XYZ file of N, CA and C in Angstrom:
696
model
N 13.357 -9.322 0.474
C 13.243 -10.601 -0.222
C 11.774 -10.964 -0.344
N 11.320 -11.338 -1.540
C 9.962 -11.805 -1.764
C 10.020 -13.209 -2.329
N 9.107 -14.053 -1.872
C 9.121 -15.438 -2.346
C 8.690 -15.499 -3.799
N 9.378 -16.324 -4.583
C 8.944 -16.504 -5.951
C 7.953 -17.654 -6.016
N 7.420 -17.912 -7.230
C 6.337 -18.879 -7.349
C 6.704 -20.255 -6.822
N 7.936 -20.704 -7.063
C 8.305 -22.055 -6.658
C 8.470 -22.171 -5.146
N 8.564 -21.038 -4.449
C 8.729 -21.075 -2.995
C 7.423 -20.828 -2.240
N 6.345 -20.570 -2.972
C 5.067 -20.308 -2.318
C 4.563 -21.595 -1.658
N 4.192 -21.476 -0.383
C 3.696 -22.639 0.356
C 2.212 -22.474 0.643
N 1.514 -23.591 0.659
C 0.099 -23.554 0.995
C -0.043 -23.449 2.514
N -1.241 -23.106 2.940
C -1.521 -23.027 4.375
C -1.292 -24.379 5.037
N -1.739 -25.438 4.386
C -1.555 -26.782 4.950
C -0.070 -27.122 5.109
N 0.737 -26.726 4.137
C 2.175 -26.978 4.221
C 2.797 -26.218 5.386
N 2.375 -24.971 5.582
C 2.916 -24.162 6.680
C 2.505 -24.747 8.023
N 1.252 -25.167 8.134
C 0.774 -25.791 9.377
C 1.584 -27.053 9.676
N 1.819 -27.861 8.661
C 2.580 -29.105 8.845
C 4.010 -28.811 9.273
N 4.634 -27.814 8.653
C 6.011 -27.462 9.011
C 6.097 -26.969 10.456
N 5.112 -26.191 10.883
C 5.098 -25.697 12.263
C 4.945 -26.853 13.250
N 4.038 -27.789 12.948
C 3.845 -28.949 13.826
C 5.116 -29.796 13.897
N 5.725 -30.037 12.743
C 6.957 -30.837 12.707
C 8.077 -30.145 13.476
N 8.156 -28.829 13.341
C 9.193 -28.079 14.056
C 8.971 -28.184 15.563
N 7.735 -28.014 15.999
C 7.414 -28.148 17.420
C 7.811 -29.522 17.946
N 7.411 -30.554 17.235
C 7.704 -31.923 17.678
C 9.207 -32.193 17.726
N 9.929 -31.657 16.745
C 11.391 -31.830 16.727
C 12.034 -31.135 17.922
N 11.557 -29.931 18.232
C 12.096 -29.185 19.380
C 11.831 -29.933 20.681
N 10.581 -30.348 20.886
C 10.249 -31.015 22.150
C 10.936 -32.376 22.258
N 11.100 -33.050 21.131
C 11.816 -34.322 21.133
C 13.270 -34.116 21.544
N 13.868 -33.019 21.071
C 15.253 -32.706 21.435
C 15.386 -32.419 22.926
N 14.249 -32.069 23.558
C 14.237 -31.814 24.997
C 13.633 -32.978 25.774
N 13.667 -34.151 25.130
C 13.217 -35.401 25.759
C 11.749 -35.380 26.169
N 10.934 -34.714 25.362
C 9.490 -34.708 25.582
C 8.831 -35.345 24.373
N 7.809 -36.160 24.629
C 7.176 -36.922 23.559
C 6.040 -36.188 22.868
N 5.626 -35.073 23.448
C 4.523 -34.320 22.857
C 4.735 -32.830 23.094
N 3.910 -32.037 22.441
C 3.998 -30.582 22.570
C 3.440 -30.160 23.916
N 4.187 -29.352 24.632
C 3.757 -28.825 25.923
C 3.483 -27.332 25.793
N 2.345 -26.915 26.311
C 1.972 -25.506 26.256
C 2.276 -24.817 27.579
N 2.619 -23.522 27.527
C 2.806 -22.698 26.340
C 4.118 -23.046 25.632
N 4.126 -22.925 24.322
C 5.337 -23.196 23.550
C 6.367 -22.104 23.856
N 7.552 -22.473 24.352
C 8.540 -21.489 24.809
C 9.355 -20.893 23.653
N 8.742 -19.985 22.914
C 9.387 -19.491 21.691
C 10.692 -18.741 21.970
N 10.795 -18.106 23.123
C 12.033 -17.406 23.446
C 13.182 -18.404 23.603
N 12.912 -19.490 24.303
C 13.929 -20.538 24.466
C 14.277 -21.165 23.123
N 13.265 -21.373 22.292
C 13.509 -21.938 20.963
C 14.443 -21.037 20.166
N 14.146 -19.749 20.162
C 14.955 -18.812 19.378
C 16.382 -18.726 19.892
N 16.538 -18.610 21.213
C 17.867 -18.374 21.784
C 18.695 -19.643 21.916
N 18.125 -20.682 22.494
C 18.922 -21.848 22.859
C 18.843 -22.999 21.853
N 17.733 -23.098 21.138
C 17.601 -24.176 20.160
C 18.133 -23.751 18.790
N 17.813 -22.508 18.389
C 18.259 -22.024 17.083
C 19.509 -21.157 17.158
N 19.854 -20.682 18.355
C 21.093 -19.933 18.525
C 21.040 -18.468 18.134
N 19.844 -17.872 18.186
C 19.725 -16.442 17.885
C 19.885 -15.606 19.150
N 20.461 -14.439 18.987
C 20.496 -13.446 20.050
C 19.298 -12.525 19.866
N 18.546 -12.289 20.937
C 17.380 -11.407 20.862
C 17.772 -10.026 21.393
N 17.617 -9.030 20.548
C 17.942 -7.654 20.921
C 16.684 -6.795 20.898
N 16.480 -6.021 21.980
C 15.387 -5.056 22.008
C 15.924 -3.712 21.524
N 15.265 -3.139 20.530
C 15.770 -1.904 19.917
C 14.633 -0.908 19.709
N 15.003 0.355 19.722
C 14.027 1.411 19.426
C 14.642 2.507 18.571
N 15.723 2.159 17.867
C 16.401 3.130 17.025
C 16.386 2.668 15.574
N 16.730 3.584 14.666
C 16.787 3.245 13.250
C 15.422 2.819 12.748
N 15.380 1.672 12.052
C 14.116 1.146 11.544
C 13.083 1.002 12.655
N 13.557 0.665 13.842
C 12.652 0.327 14.937
C 12.198 1.533 15.757
N 12.542 2.722 15.293
C 11.952 3.921 15.887
C 10.500 4.052 15.431
N 10.161 3.307 14.381
C 8.789 3.234 13.898
C 8.072 2.134 14.678
N 7.071 2.465 15.498
C 6.404 1.463 16.334
C 5.634 0.417 15.534
N 5.417 0.668 14.239
C 4.704 -0.294 13.414
C 5.612 -1.443 12.951
N 6.920 -1.254 13.087
C 7.862 -2.328 12.759
C 8.185 -3.062 14.051
N 7.581 -4.224 14.222
C 7.617 -4.916 15.510
C 8.856 -5.773 15.717
N 9.439 -6.253 14.622
C 10.595 -7.124 14.780
C 11.318 -7.321 13.471
N 12.433 -8.020 13.542
C 13.213 -8.307 12.347
C 14.186 -9.434 12.632
N 14.710 -10.030 11.572
C 15.673 -11.111 11.749
C 16.847 -10.893 10.800
N 18.029 -11.084 11.333
C 19.267 -10.944 10.562
C 19.929 -12.317 10.515
N 19.801 -13.001 9.377
C 20.348 -14.350 9.247
C 21.872 -14.356 9.287
N 22.466 -13.283 8.782
C 23.929 -13.226 8.731
C 24.538 -13.098 10.118
N 23.890 -12.316 10.984
C 24.414 -12.067 12.327
C 23.757 -12.959 13.385
N 22.804 -13.786 12.972
C 22.058 -14.628 13.918
C 21.428 -13.796 15.036
N 20.713 -12.760 14.615
C 20.050 -11.876 15.582
C 18.579 -11.718 15.241
N 17.768 -11.689 16.274
C 16.364 -11.335 16.151
C 16.178 -10.000 16.861
N 15.618 -9.044 16.160
C 15.379 -7.729 16.729
C 13.901 -7.602 17.092
N 13.658 -7.062 18.272
C 12.287 -6.848 18.738
C 12.137 -5.389 19.130
N 11.109 -4.759 18.602
C 10.843 -3.372 18.963
C 10.604 -3.292 20.473
N 11.311 -2.395 21.124
C 11.223 -2.279 22.586
C 9.809 -1.998 23.066
N 8.978 -1.485 22.179
C 7.603 -1.141 22.566
C 6.759 -2.371 22.878
N 7.178 -3.561 22.425
C 6.370 -4.761 22.666
C 6.939 -5.624 23.790
N 8.025 -5.193 24.399
C 8.704 -6.015 25.403
C 7.791 -6.398 26.561
N 6.924 -5.490 26.970
C 6.065 -5.740 28.125
C 4.694 -6.300 27.748
N 4.497 -6.608 26.480
C 3.231 -7.179 26.020
C 3.489 -8.638 25.649
N 3.235 -9.541 26.602
C 3.624 -10.941 26.440
C 3.126 -11.566 25.145
N 1.853 -11.339 24.821
C 1.289 -11.938 23.623
C 1.939 -11.427 22.356
N 2.077 -10.131 22.247
C 2.669 -9.543 21.039
C 4.158 -9.884 20.946
N 4.837 -9.896 22.094
C 6.257 -10.254 22.108
C 6.453 -11.686 21.619
N 5.673 -12.623 22.181
C 5.812 -14.027 21.799
C 5.465 -14.231 20.328
N 4.435 -13.540 19.853
C 4.051 -13.704 18.449
C 5.136 -13.150 17.539
N 5.785 -12.053 17.942
C 6.865 -11.489 17.140
C 8.032 -12.462 17.058
N 8.408 -13.070 18.186
C 9.488 -14.059 18.179
C 9.094 -15.259 17.318
N 7.855 -15.727 17.467
C 7.384 -16.870 16.680
C 7.375 -16.533 15.187
N 7.031 -15.305 14.862
C 7.036 -14.852 13.466
C 8.449 -14.921 12.887
N 9.436 -14.483 13.672
C 10.822 -14.518 13.187
C 11.331 -15.961 13.084
N 10.883 -16.820 13.979
C 11.212 -18.242 13.857
C 10.621 -18.780 12.554
N 9.427 -18.294 12.207
C 8.813 -18.672 10.943
C 9.696 -18.315 9.762
N 10.289 -17.122 9.791
C 11.220 -16.740 8.727
C 12.408 -17.696 8.677
N 12.903 -18.074 9.854
C 14.047 -18.997 9.897
C 13.699 -20.317 9.214
N 12.547 -20.865 9.544
C 12.159 -22.169 9.007
C 11.775 -22.080 7.530
N 11.036 -21.051 7.172
C 10.459 -20.973 5.828
C 11.351 -20.297 4.796
N 12.167 -19.330 5.240
C 12.814 -18.457 4.259
C 14.329 -18.339 4.367
N 14.921 -18.847 5.430
C 16.354 -18.648 5.644
C 17.196 -19.227 4.511
N 16.940 -20.458 4.127
C 17.768 -21.094 3.094
C 17.695 -20.348 1.772
N 16.482 -19.929 1.398
C 16.322 -19.184 0.148
C 17.039 -17.841 0.219
N 16.896 -17.176 1.371
C 17.550 -15.877 1.539
C 19.067 -16.017 1.403
N 19.651 -16.966 2.103
C 21.109 -17.134 2.075
C 21.599 -17.517 0.680
N 20.816 -18.308 -0.005
C 21.194 -18.712 -1.364
C 21.153 -17.528 -2.319
N 20.131 -16.676 -2.181
C 19.951 -15.553 -3.098
C 20.849 -14.373 -2.764
N 21.427 -14.361 -1.564
C 22.214 -13.208 -1.137
C 23.669 -13.561 -0.845
N 24.191 -14.542 -1.560
C 25.593 -14.925 -1.360
C 26.536 -13.757 -1.589
N 26.301 -12.999 -2.635
C 27.156 -11.852 -2.947
C 26.375 -10.551 -2.915
N 25.170 -10.605 -2.376
C 24.321 -9.421 -2.400
C 24.447 -8.573 -1.158
N 23.633 -7.520 -1.140
C 23.638 -6.594 -0.006
C 22.886 -7.211 1.163
N 23.419 -7.004 2.357
C 22.795 -7.532 3.566
C 21.393 -6.947 3.739
N 20.469 -7.794 4.179
C 19.079 -7.376 4.326
C 18.521 -7.949 5.614
N 17.722 -7.146 6.319
C 17.036 -7.607 7.513
C 15.556 -7.716 7.181
N 14.968 -8.898 7.392
C 13.537 -9.058 7.170
C 12.800 -8.478 8.360
N 11.885 -7.564 8.106
C 11.201 -6.863 9.193
C 9.717 -7.189 9.221
N 9.180 -7.273 10.438
C 7.754 -7.493 10.624
C 7.078 -6.140 10.763
N 6.505 -5.662 9.658
C 5.804 -4.376 9.612
C 4.317 -4.686 9.536
N 3.542 -4.194 10.534
C 2.120 -4.542 10.565
C 1.337 -3.901 9.427
N 1.927 -2.922 8.725
C 1.218 -2.257 7.623
C 1.497 -2.898 6.287
N 2.640 -3.548 6.159
C 3.077 -4.044 4.863
C 3.214 -5.562 4.928
N 2.392 -6.270 4.166
C 2.352 -7.722 4.282
C 2.591 -8.412 2.949
N 3.833 -8.459 2.473
C 4.118 -9.302 1.311
C 3.938 -10.763 1.695
N 3.980 -11.639 0.700
C 3.666 -13.042 0.943
C 4.515 -13.676 2.042
N 5.812 -13.393 2.065
C 6.641 -14.043 3.073
C 6.243 -13.620 4.485
N 5.690 -12.398 4.632
C 5.226 -11.963 5.947
C 3.937 -12.682 6.334
N 3.059 -12.895 5.361
C 1.833 -13.644 5.625
C 2.170 -15.086 6.006
N 3.146 -15.652 5.325
C 3.560 -17.028 5.641
C 4.131 -17.109 7.051
N 4.954 -16.134 7.430
C 5.553 -16.136 8.771
C 4.489 -15.933 9.839
N 3.467 -15.118 9.541
C 2.364 -14.929 10.485
C 1.622 -16.236 10.724
N 1.336 -16.949 9.636
C 0.598 -18.206 9.775
C 1.432 -19.235 10.535
N 2.716 -19.284 10.245
C 3.611 -20.193 10.964
C 3.615 -19.858 12.453
N 3.688 -18.565 12.783
C 3.719 -18.140 14.187
C 2.463 -18.593 14.922
N 1.308 -18.416 14.282
C 0.053 -18.832 14.902
C 0.029 -20.337 15.130
N 0.493 -21.092 14.134
C 0.503 -22.557 14.247
C 1.526 -23.042 15.265
N 2.618 -22.305 15.408
C 3.651 -22.680 16.370
C 3.172 -22.455 17.801
N 2.595 -21.283 18.051
C 2.143 -20.930 19.399
C 0.847 -21.629 19.789
N -0.012 -21.859 18.795
C -1.339 -22.433 19.044
C -1.549 -23.625 18.118
N -0.842 -24.739 18.369
C -0.957 -25.907 17.488
C -2.418 -26.332 17.329
N -2.795 -26.647 16.096
C -4.200 -26.930 15.784
C -4.784 -28.021 16.685
N -4.084 -29.147 16.817
C -4.622 -30.248 17.607
C -4.707 -29.881 19.089
N -3.747 -29.125 19.566
C -3.772 -28.692 20.971
C -4.979 -27.806 21.241
N -5.245 -26.874 20.322
C -6.397 -25.979 20.488
C -7.691 -26.779 20.472
N -7.798 -27.737 19.563
C -9.018 -28.558 19.491
C -9.189 -29.421 20.740
N -8.076 -29.930 21.276
C -8.152 -30.732 22.509
C -8.631 -29.878 23.676
N -8.116 -28.667 23.771
C -8.546 -27.766 24.851
C -10.003 -27.397 24.680
N -10.408 -27.164 23.442
C -11.802 -26.813 23.159
C -12.747 -27.902 23.649
N -12.352 -29.160 23.473
C -13.196 -30.262 23.942
C -13.262 -30.302 25.466
N -12.227 -29.790 26.120
C -12.195 -29.780 27.586
C -13.065 -28.679 28.179
N -13.167 -27.555 27.494
C -13.970 -26.447 28.036
C -15.456 -26.676 27.787
N -15.774 -27.694 26.949
C -17.170 -28.076 26.709
C -18.043 -26.886 26.332
N -17.587 -26.113 25.387
C -18.355 -24.951 24.952
C -19.278 -25.347 23.804
N -20.572 -25.445 24.097
C -21.540 -25.820 23.068
C -22.262 -24.611 22.495
N -22.031 -23.446 23.096
C -22.691 -22.224 22.626
C -22.150 -21.819 21.261
N -23.055 -21.524 20.336
C -22.632 -21.073 19.018
C -22.153 -19.633 19.110
N -20.983 -19.385 18.570
C -20.397 -18.050 18.645
C -20.969 -17.184 17.529
N -21.655 -16.114 17.925
C -22.290 -15.237 16.943
C -21.777 -13.803 17.010
N -21.098 -13.446 18.103
C -20.629 -12.073 18.270
C -19.153 -12.073 18.640
N -18.513 -10.923 18.470
C -17.100 -10.822 18.836
C -16.931 -10.990 20.342
N -17.922 -10.559 21.120
C -17.849 -10.752 22.570
C -17.822 -12.224 22.934
N -18.674 -13.016 22.288
C -18.690 -14.462 22.526
C -17.394 -15.112 22.055
N -16.862 -14.600 20.940
C -15.588 -15.135 20.426
C -14.464 -14.871 21.407
N -14.425 -13.675 21.944
C -13.374 -13.333 22.923
C -13.559 -14.126 24.214
N -14.808 -14.382 24.580
C -15.063 -15.190 25.771
C -14.552 -16.613 25.602
N -14.804 -17.196 24.434
C -14.313 -18.546 24.154
C -12.789 -18.556 24.113
N -12.202 -17.546 23.487
C -10.737 -17.454 23.420
C -10.143 -17.395 24.824
N -10.768 -16.635 25.710
C -10.285 -16.514 27.091
C -10.328 -17.856 27.807
N -11.400 -18.613 27.598
C -11.529 -19.932 28.228
C -10.413 -20.868 27.757
N -10.151 -20.846 26.456
C -9.115 -21.728 25.905
C -7.737 -21.338 26.427
N -7.472 -20.033 26.474
C -6.182 -19.551 26.982
C -5.994 -19.958 28.439
N -7.048 -19.806 29.238
C -6.960 -20.148 30.661
C -6.805 -21.650 30.854
N -7.625 -22.440 30.169
C -7.585 -23.893 30.327
C -6.250 -24.466 29.859
N -5.711 -23.905 28.767
C -4.466 -24.421 28.214
C -3.229 -23.769 28.776
N -3.420 -22.815 29.710
C -2.316 -22.069 30.315
C -1.426 -21.432 29.240
N -2.086 -20.877 28.245
C -1.384 -20.232 27.130
C -1.088 -18.774 27.489
N -0.213 -18.601 28.468
C 0.030 -17.254 28.986
C 0.888 -16.387 28.073
N 1.327 -16.928 26.944
C 2.089 -16.114 25.992
C 1.291 -15.872 24.705
N -0.026 -16.032 24.794
C -0.903 -15.821 23.646
C -1.949 -14.768 24.004
N -2.135 -13.799 23.145
C -3.131 -12.762 23.395
C -4.518 -13.258 23.015
N -5.536 -12.607 23.586
C -6.916 -12.953 23.253
C -7.178 -12.741 21.768
N -6.645 -11.656 21.222
C -6.832 -11.359 19.796
C -6.236 -12.445 18.918
N -5.016 -12.880 19.250
C -4.373 -13.941 18.467
C -5.185 -15.229 18.522
N -5.766 -15.538 19.690
C -6.553 -16.761 19.810
C -7.843 -16.665 19.011
N -8.507 -15.507 19.039
C -9.714 -15.339 18.226
C -9.391 -15.587 16.754
N -8.304 -14.994 16.284
C -7.921 -15.164 14.889
C -7.567 -16.616 14.567
N -6.945 -17.288 15.528
C -6.595 -18.703 15.334
C -7.858 -19.564 15.242
N -8.851 -19.261 16.053
C -10.108 -20.007 16.016
C -10.814 -19.821 14.679
N -10.664 -18.640 14.094
C -11.212 -18.407 12.753
C -10.418 -19.213 11.730
N -9.089 -19.178 11.849
C -8.237 -19.966 10.942
C -8.649 -21.436 10.938
N -8.926 -21.962 12.120
C -9.235 -23.385 12.273
C -10.712 -23.695 12.047
N -11.480 -22.653 11.672
C -12.910 -22.795 11.387
C -13.707 -23.279 12.590
N -13.180 -22.990 13.772
C -13.930 -23.272 15.000
C -15.061 -22.266 15.126
N -14.782 -21.033 14.735
C -15.820 -20.002 14.661
C -15.808 -19.432 13.245
N -16.930 -18.879 12.850
C -17.079 -18.384 11.479
C -16.258 -17.122 11.242
N -15.780 -16.968 10.005
C -14.982 -15.781 9.707
C -15.831 -14.533 9.553
N -17.173 -14.636 9.648
C -17.973 -13.409 9.618
C -17.772 -12.600 10.894
N -17.258 -13.262 11.944
C -16.905 -12.540 13.170
C -15.864 -11.475 12.835
N -14.957 -11.810 11.943
C -13.931 -10.853 11.505
C -12.608 -11.034 12.223
N -11.540 -11.122 11.439
C -10.200 -11.155 12.025
C -9.956 -9.846 12.770
N -9.349 -9.957 13.938
C -9.136 -8.788 14.779
C -7.823 -8.088 14.454
N -7.693 -6.866 14.902
C -6.526 -6.049 14.596
C -5.245 -6.777 14.965
N -4.287 -6.708 14.046
C -3.026 -7.396 14.258
C -2.812 -8.459 13.202
N -3.910 -8.873 12.544
C -3.774 -9.821 11.451
C -3.668 -9.022 10.160
N -3.340 -9.691 9.075
C -3.046 -8.972 7.845
C -4.276 -8.394 7.174
N -4.051 -7.408 6.300
C -5.133 -6.703 5.643
C -5.937 -7.610 4.716
N -5.282 -8.649 4.193
C -6.002 -9.595 3.352
C -7.119 -10.245 4.149
N -6.835 -10.598 5.401
C -7.855 -11.167 6.261
C -8.909 -10.134 6.583
N -8.497 -8.875 6.785
C -9.457 -7.825 7.113
C -10.472 -7.659 6.000
N -10.000 -7.681 4.756
C -10.905 -7.550 3.627
C -11.847 -8.741 3.566
N -11.307 -9.929 3.827
C -12.124 -11.132 3.800
C -13.193 -11.074 4.871
N -12.843 -10.571 6.052
C -13.808 -10.557 7.146
C -14.962 -9.619 6.844
N -14.678 -8.470 6.233
C -15.737 -7.534 5.880
C -16.668 -8.177 4.864
N -16.099 -8.810 3.845
C -16.899 -9.478 2.824
C -17.752 -10.574 3.447
N -17.132 -11.376 4.314
C -17.855 -12.487 4.939
C -18.990 -11.974 5.811
N -18.747 -10.887 6.529
C -19.778 -10.352 7.411
C -20.958 -9.838 6.594
N -20.663 -9.118 5.495
C -21.734 -8.592 4.649
C -22.540 -9.739 4.031
N -21.824 -10.808 3.643
C -22.509 -11.980 3.089
C -23.431 -12.591 4.126
N -22.940 -12.683 5.346
C -23.736 -13.247 6.445
C -24.988 -12.411 6.682
N -24.822 -11.083 6.723
C -25.960 -10.196 6.967
C -26.978 -10.308 5.835
N -26.495 -10.411 4.599
C -27.395 -10.549 3.454
C -28.209 -11.825 3.563
N -27.535 -12.920 3.955
C -28.248 -14.177 4.125
C -29.318 -14.068 5.198
N -29.002 -13.384 6.277
C -29.972 -13.196 7.366
C -31.184 -12.419 6.886
N -30.949 -11.350 6.087
C -32.042 -10.531 5.588
C -32.925 -11.330 4.641
N -32.310 -12.149 3.787
C -33.078 -12.982 2.867
C -33.918 -13.988 3.639
N -33.318 -14.540 4.676
C -34.050 -15.524 5.494
C -35.241 -14.885 6.189
N -35.053 -13.655 6.702
C -36.133 -12.956 7.400
C -37.260 -12.544 6.467
N -36.915 -12.304 5.201
C -37.934 -11.829 4.240
C -38.791 -12.958 3.715
N -38.373 -14.202 3.986
C -39.151 -15.345 3.474
C -40.384 -15.624 4.345
């Protein structure tokens, strides 16, 4: 399933939907605000009613296919290879929750009499609906306001100029916010999304190729500006 033009959502819309979903979930659990880490496994199983299955056969014998969601059977499939990697596992579950929120209604409407289809998270192939689910997952696990609040607590005034500094800042935020289900790579990419650090640092492996191309372009632009500045 690919989203058509009328179903395309902006980044701001996806961020808003993720925040609203978080608040609705926590409100249903008698909490007035978002508590970190966001328990995506509980959300998937107990709030949305999905069964989570770890698989390594069929489509999932390919380690590049990390997860999938079956709306008809109410199942989320997770490649067994990511089971022991907390950050990647949580992001995969959050990604499938993104499909539920963003694409389930359209899928069910378009496939009333059609062939059953499982939406799969393939790290090599990123059609628009996969990019949307990735952004939703990042916003769900690392809510923008929560990340900014933690950033103010770590009092990091150092300007981030290298990937090492970016990873150091990401580690501080993860530790301070007790975000034990978020990987350092995911946090670095989230900080770029939120413009906390410049995108010339480059999106790290695991984000989509569109971001990878952007990061290379941004880095080259940055280097060119530096050379022009030095030549003056």
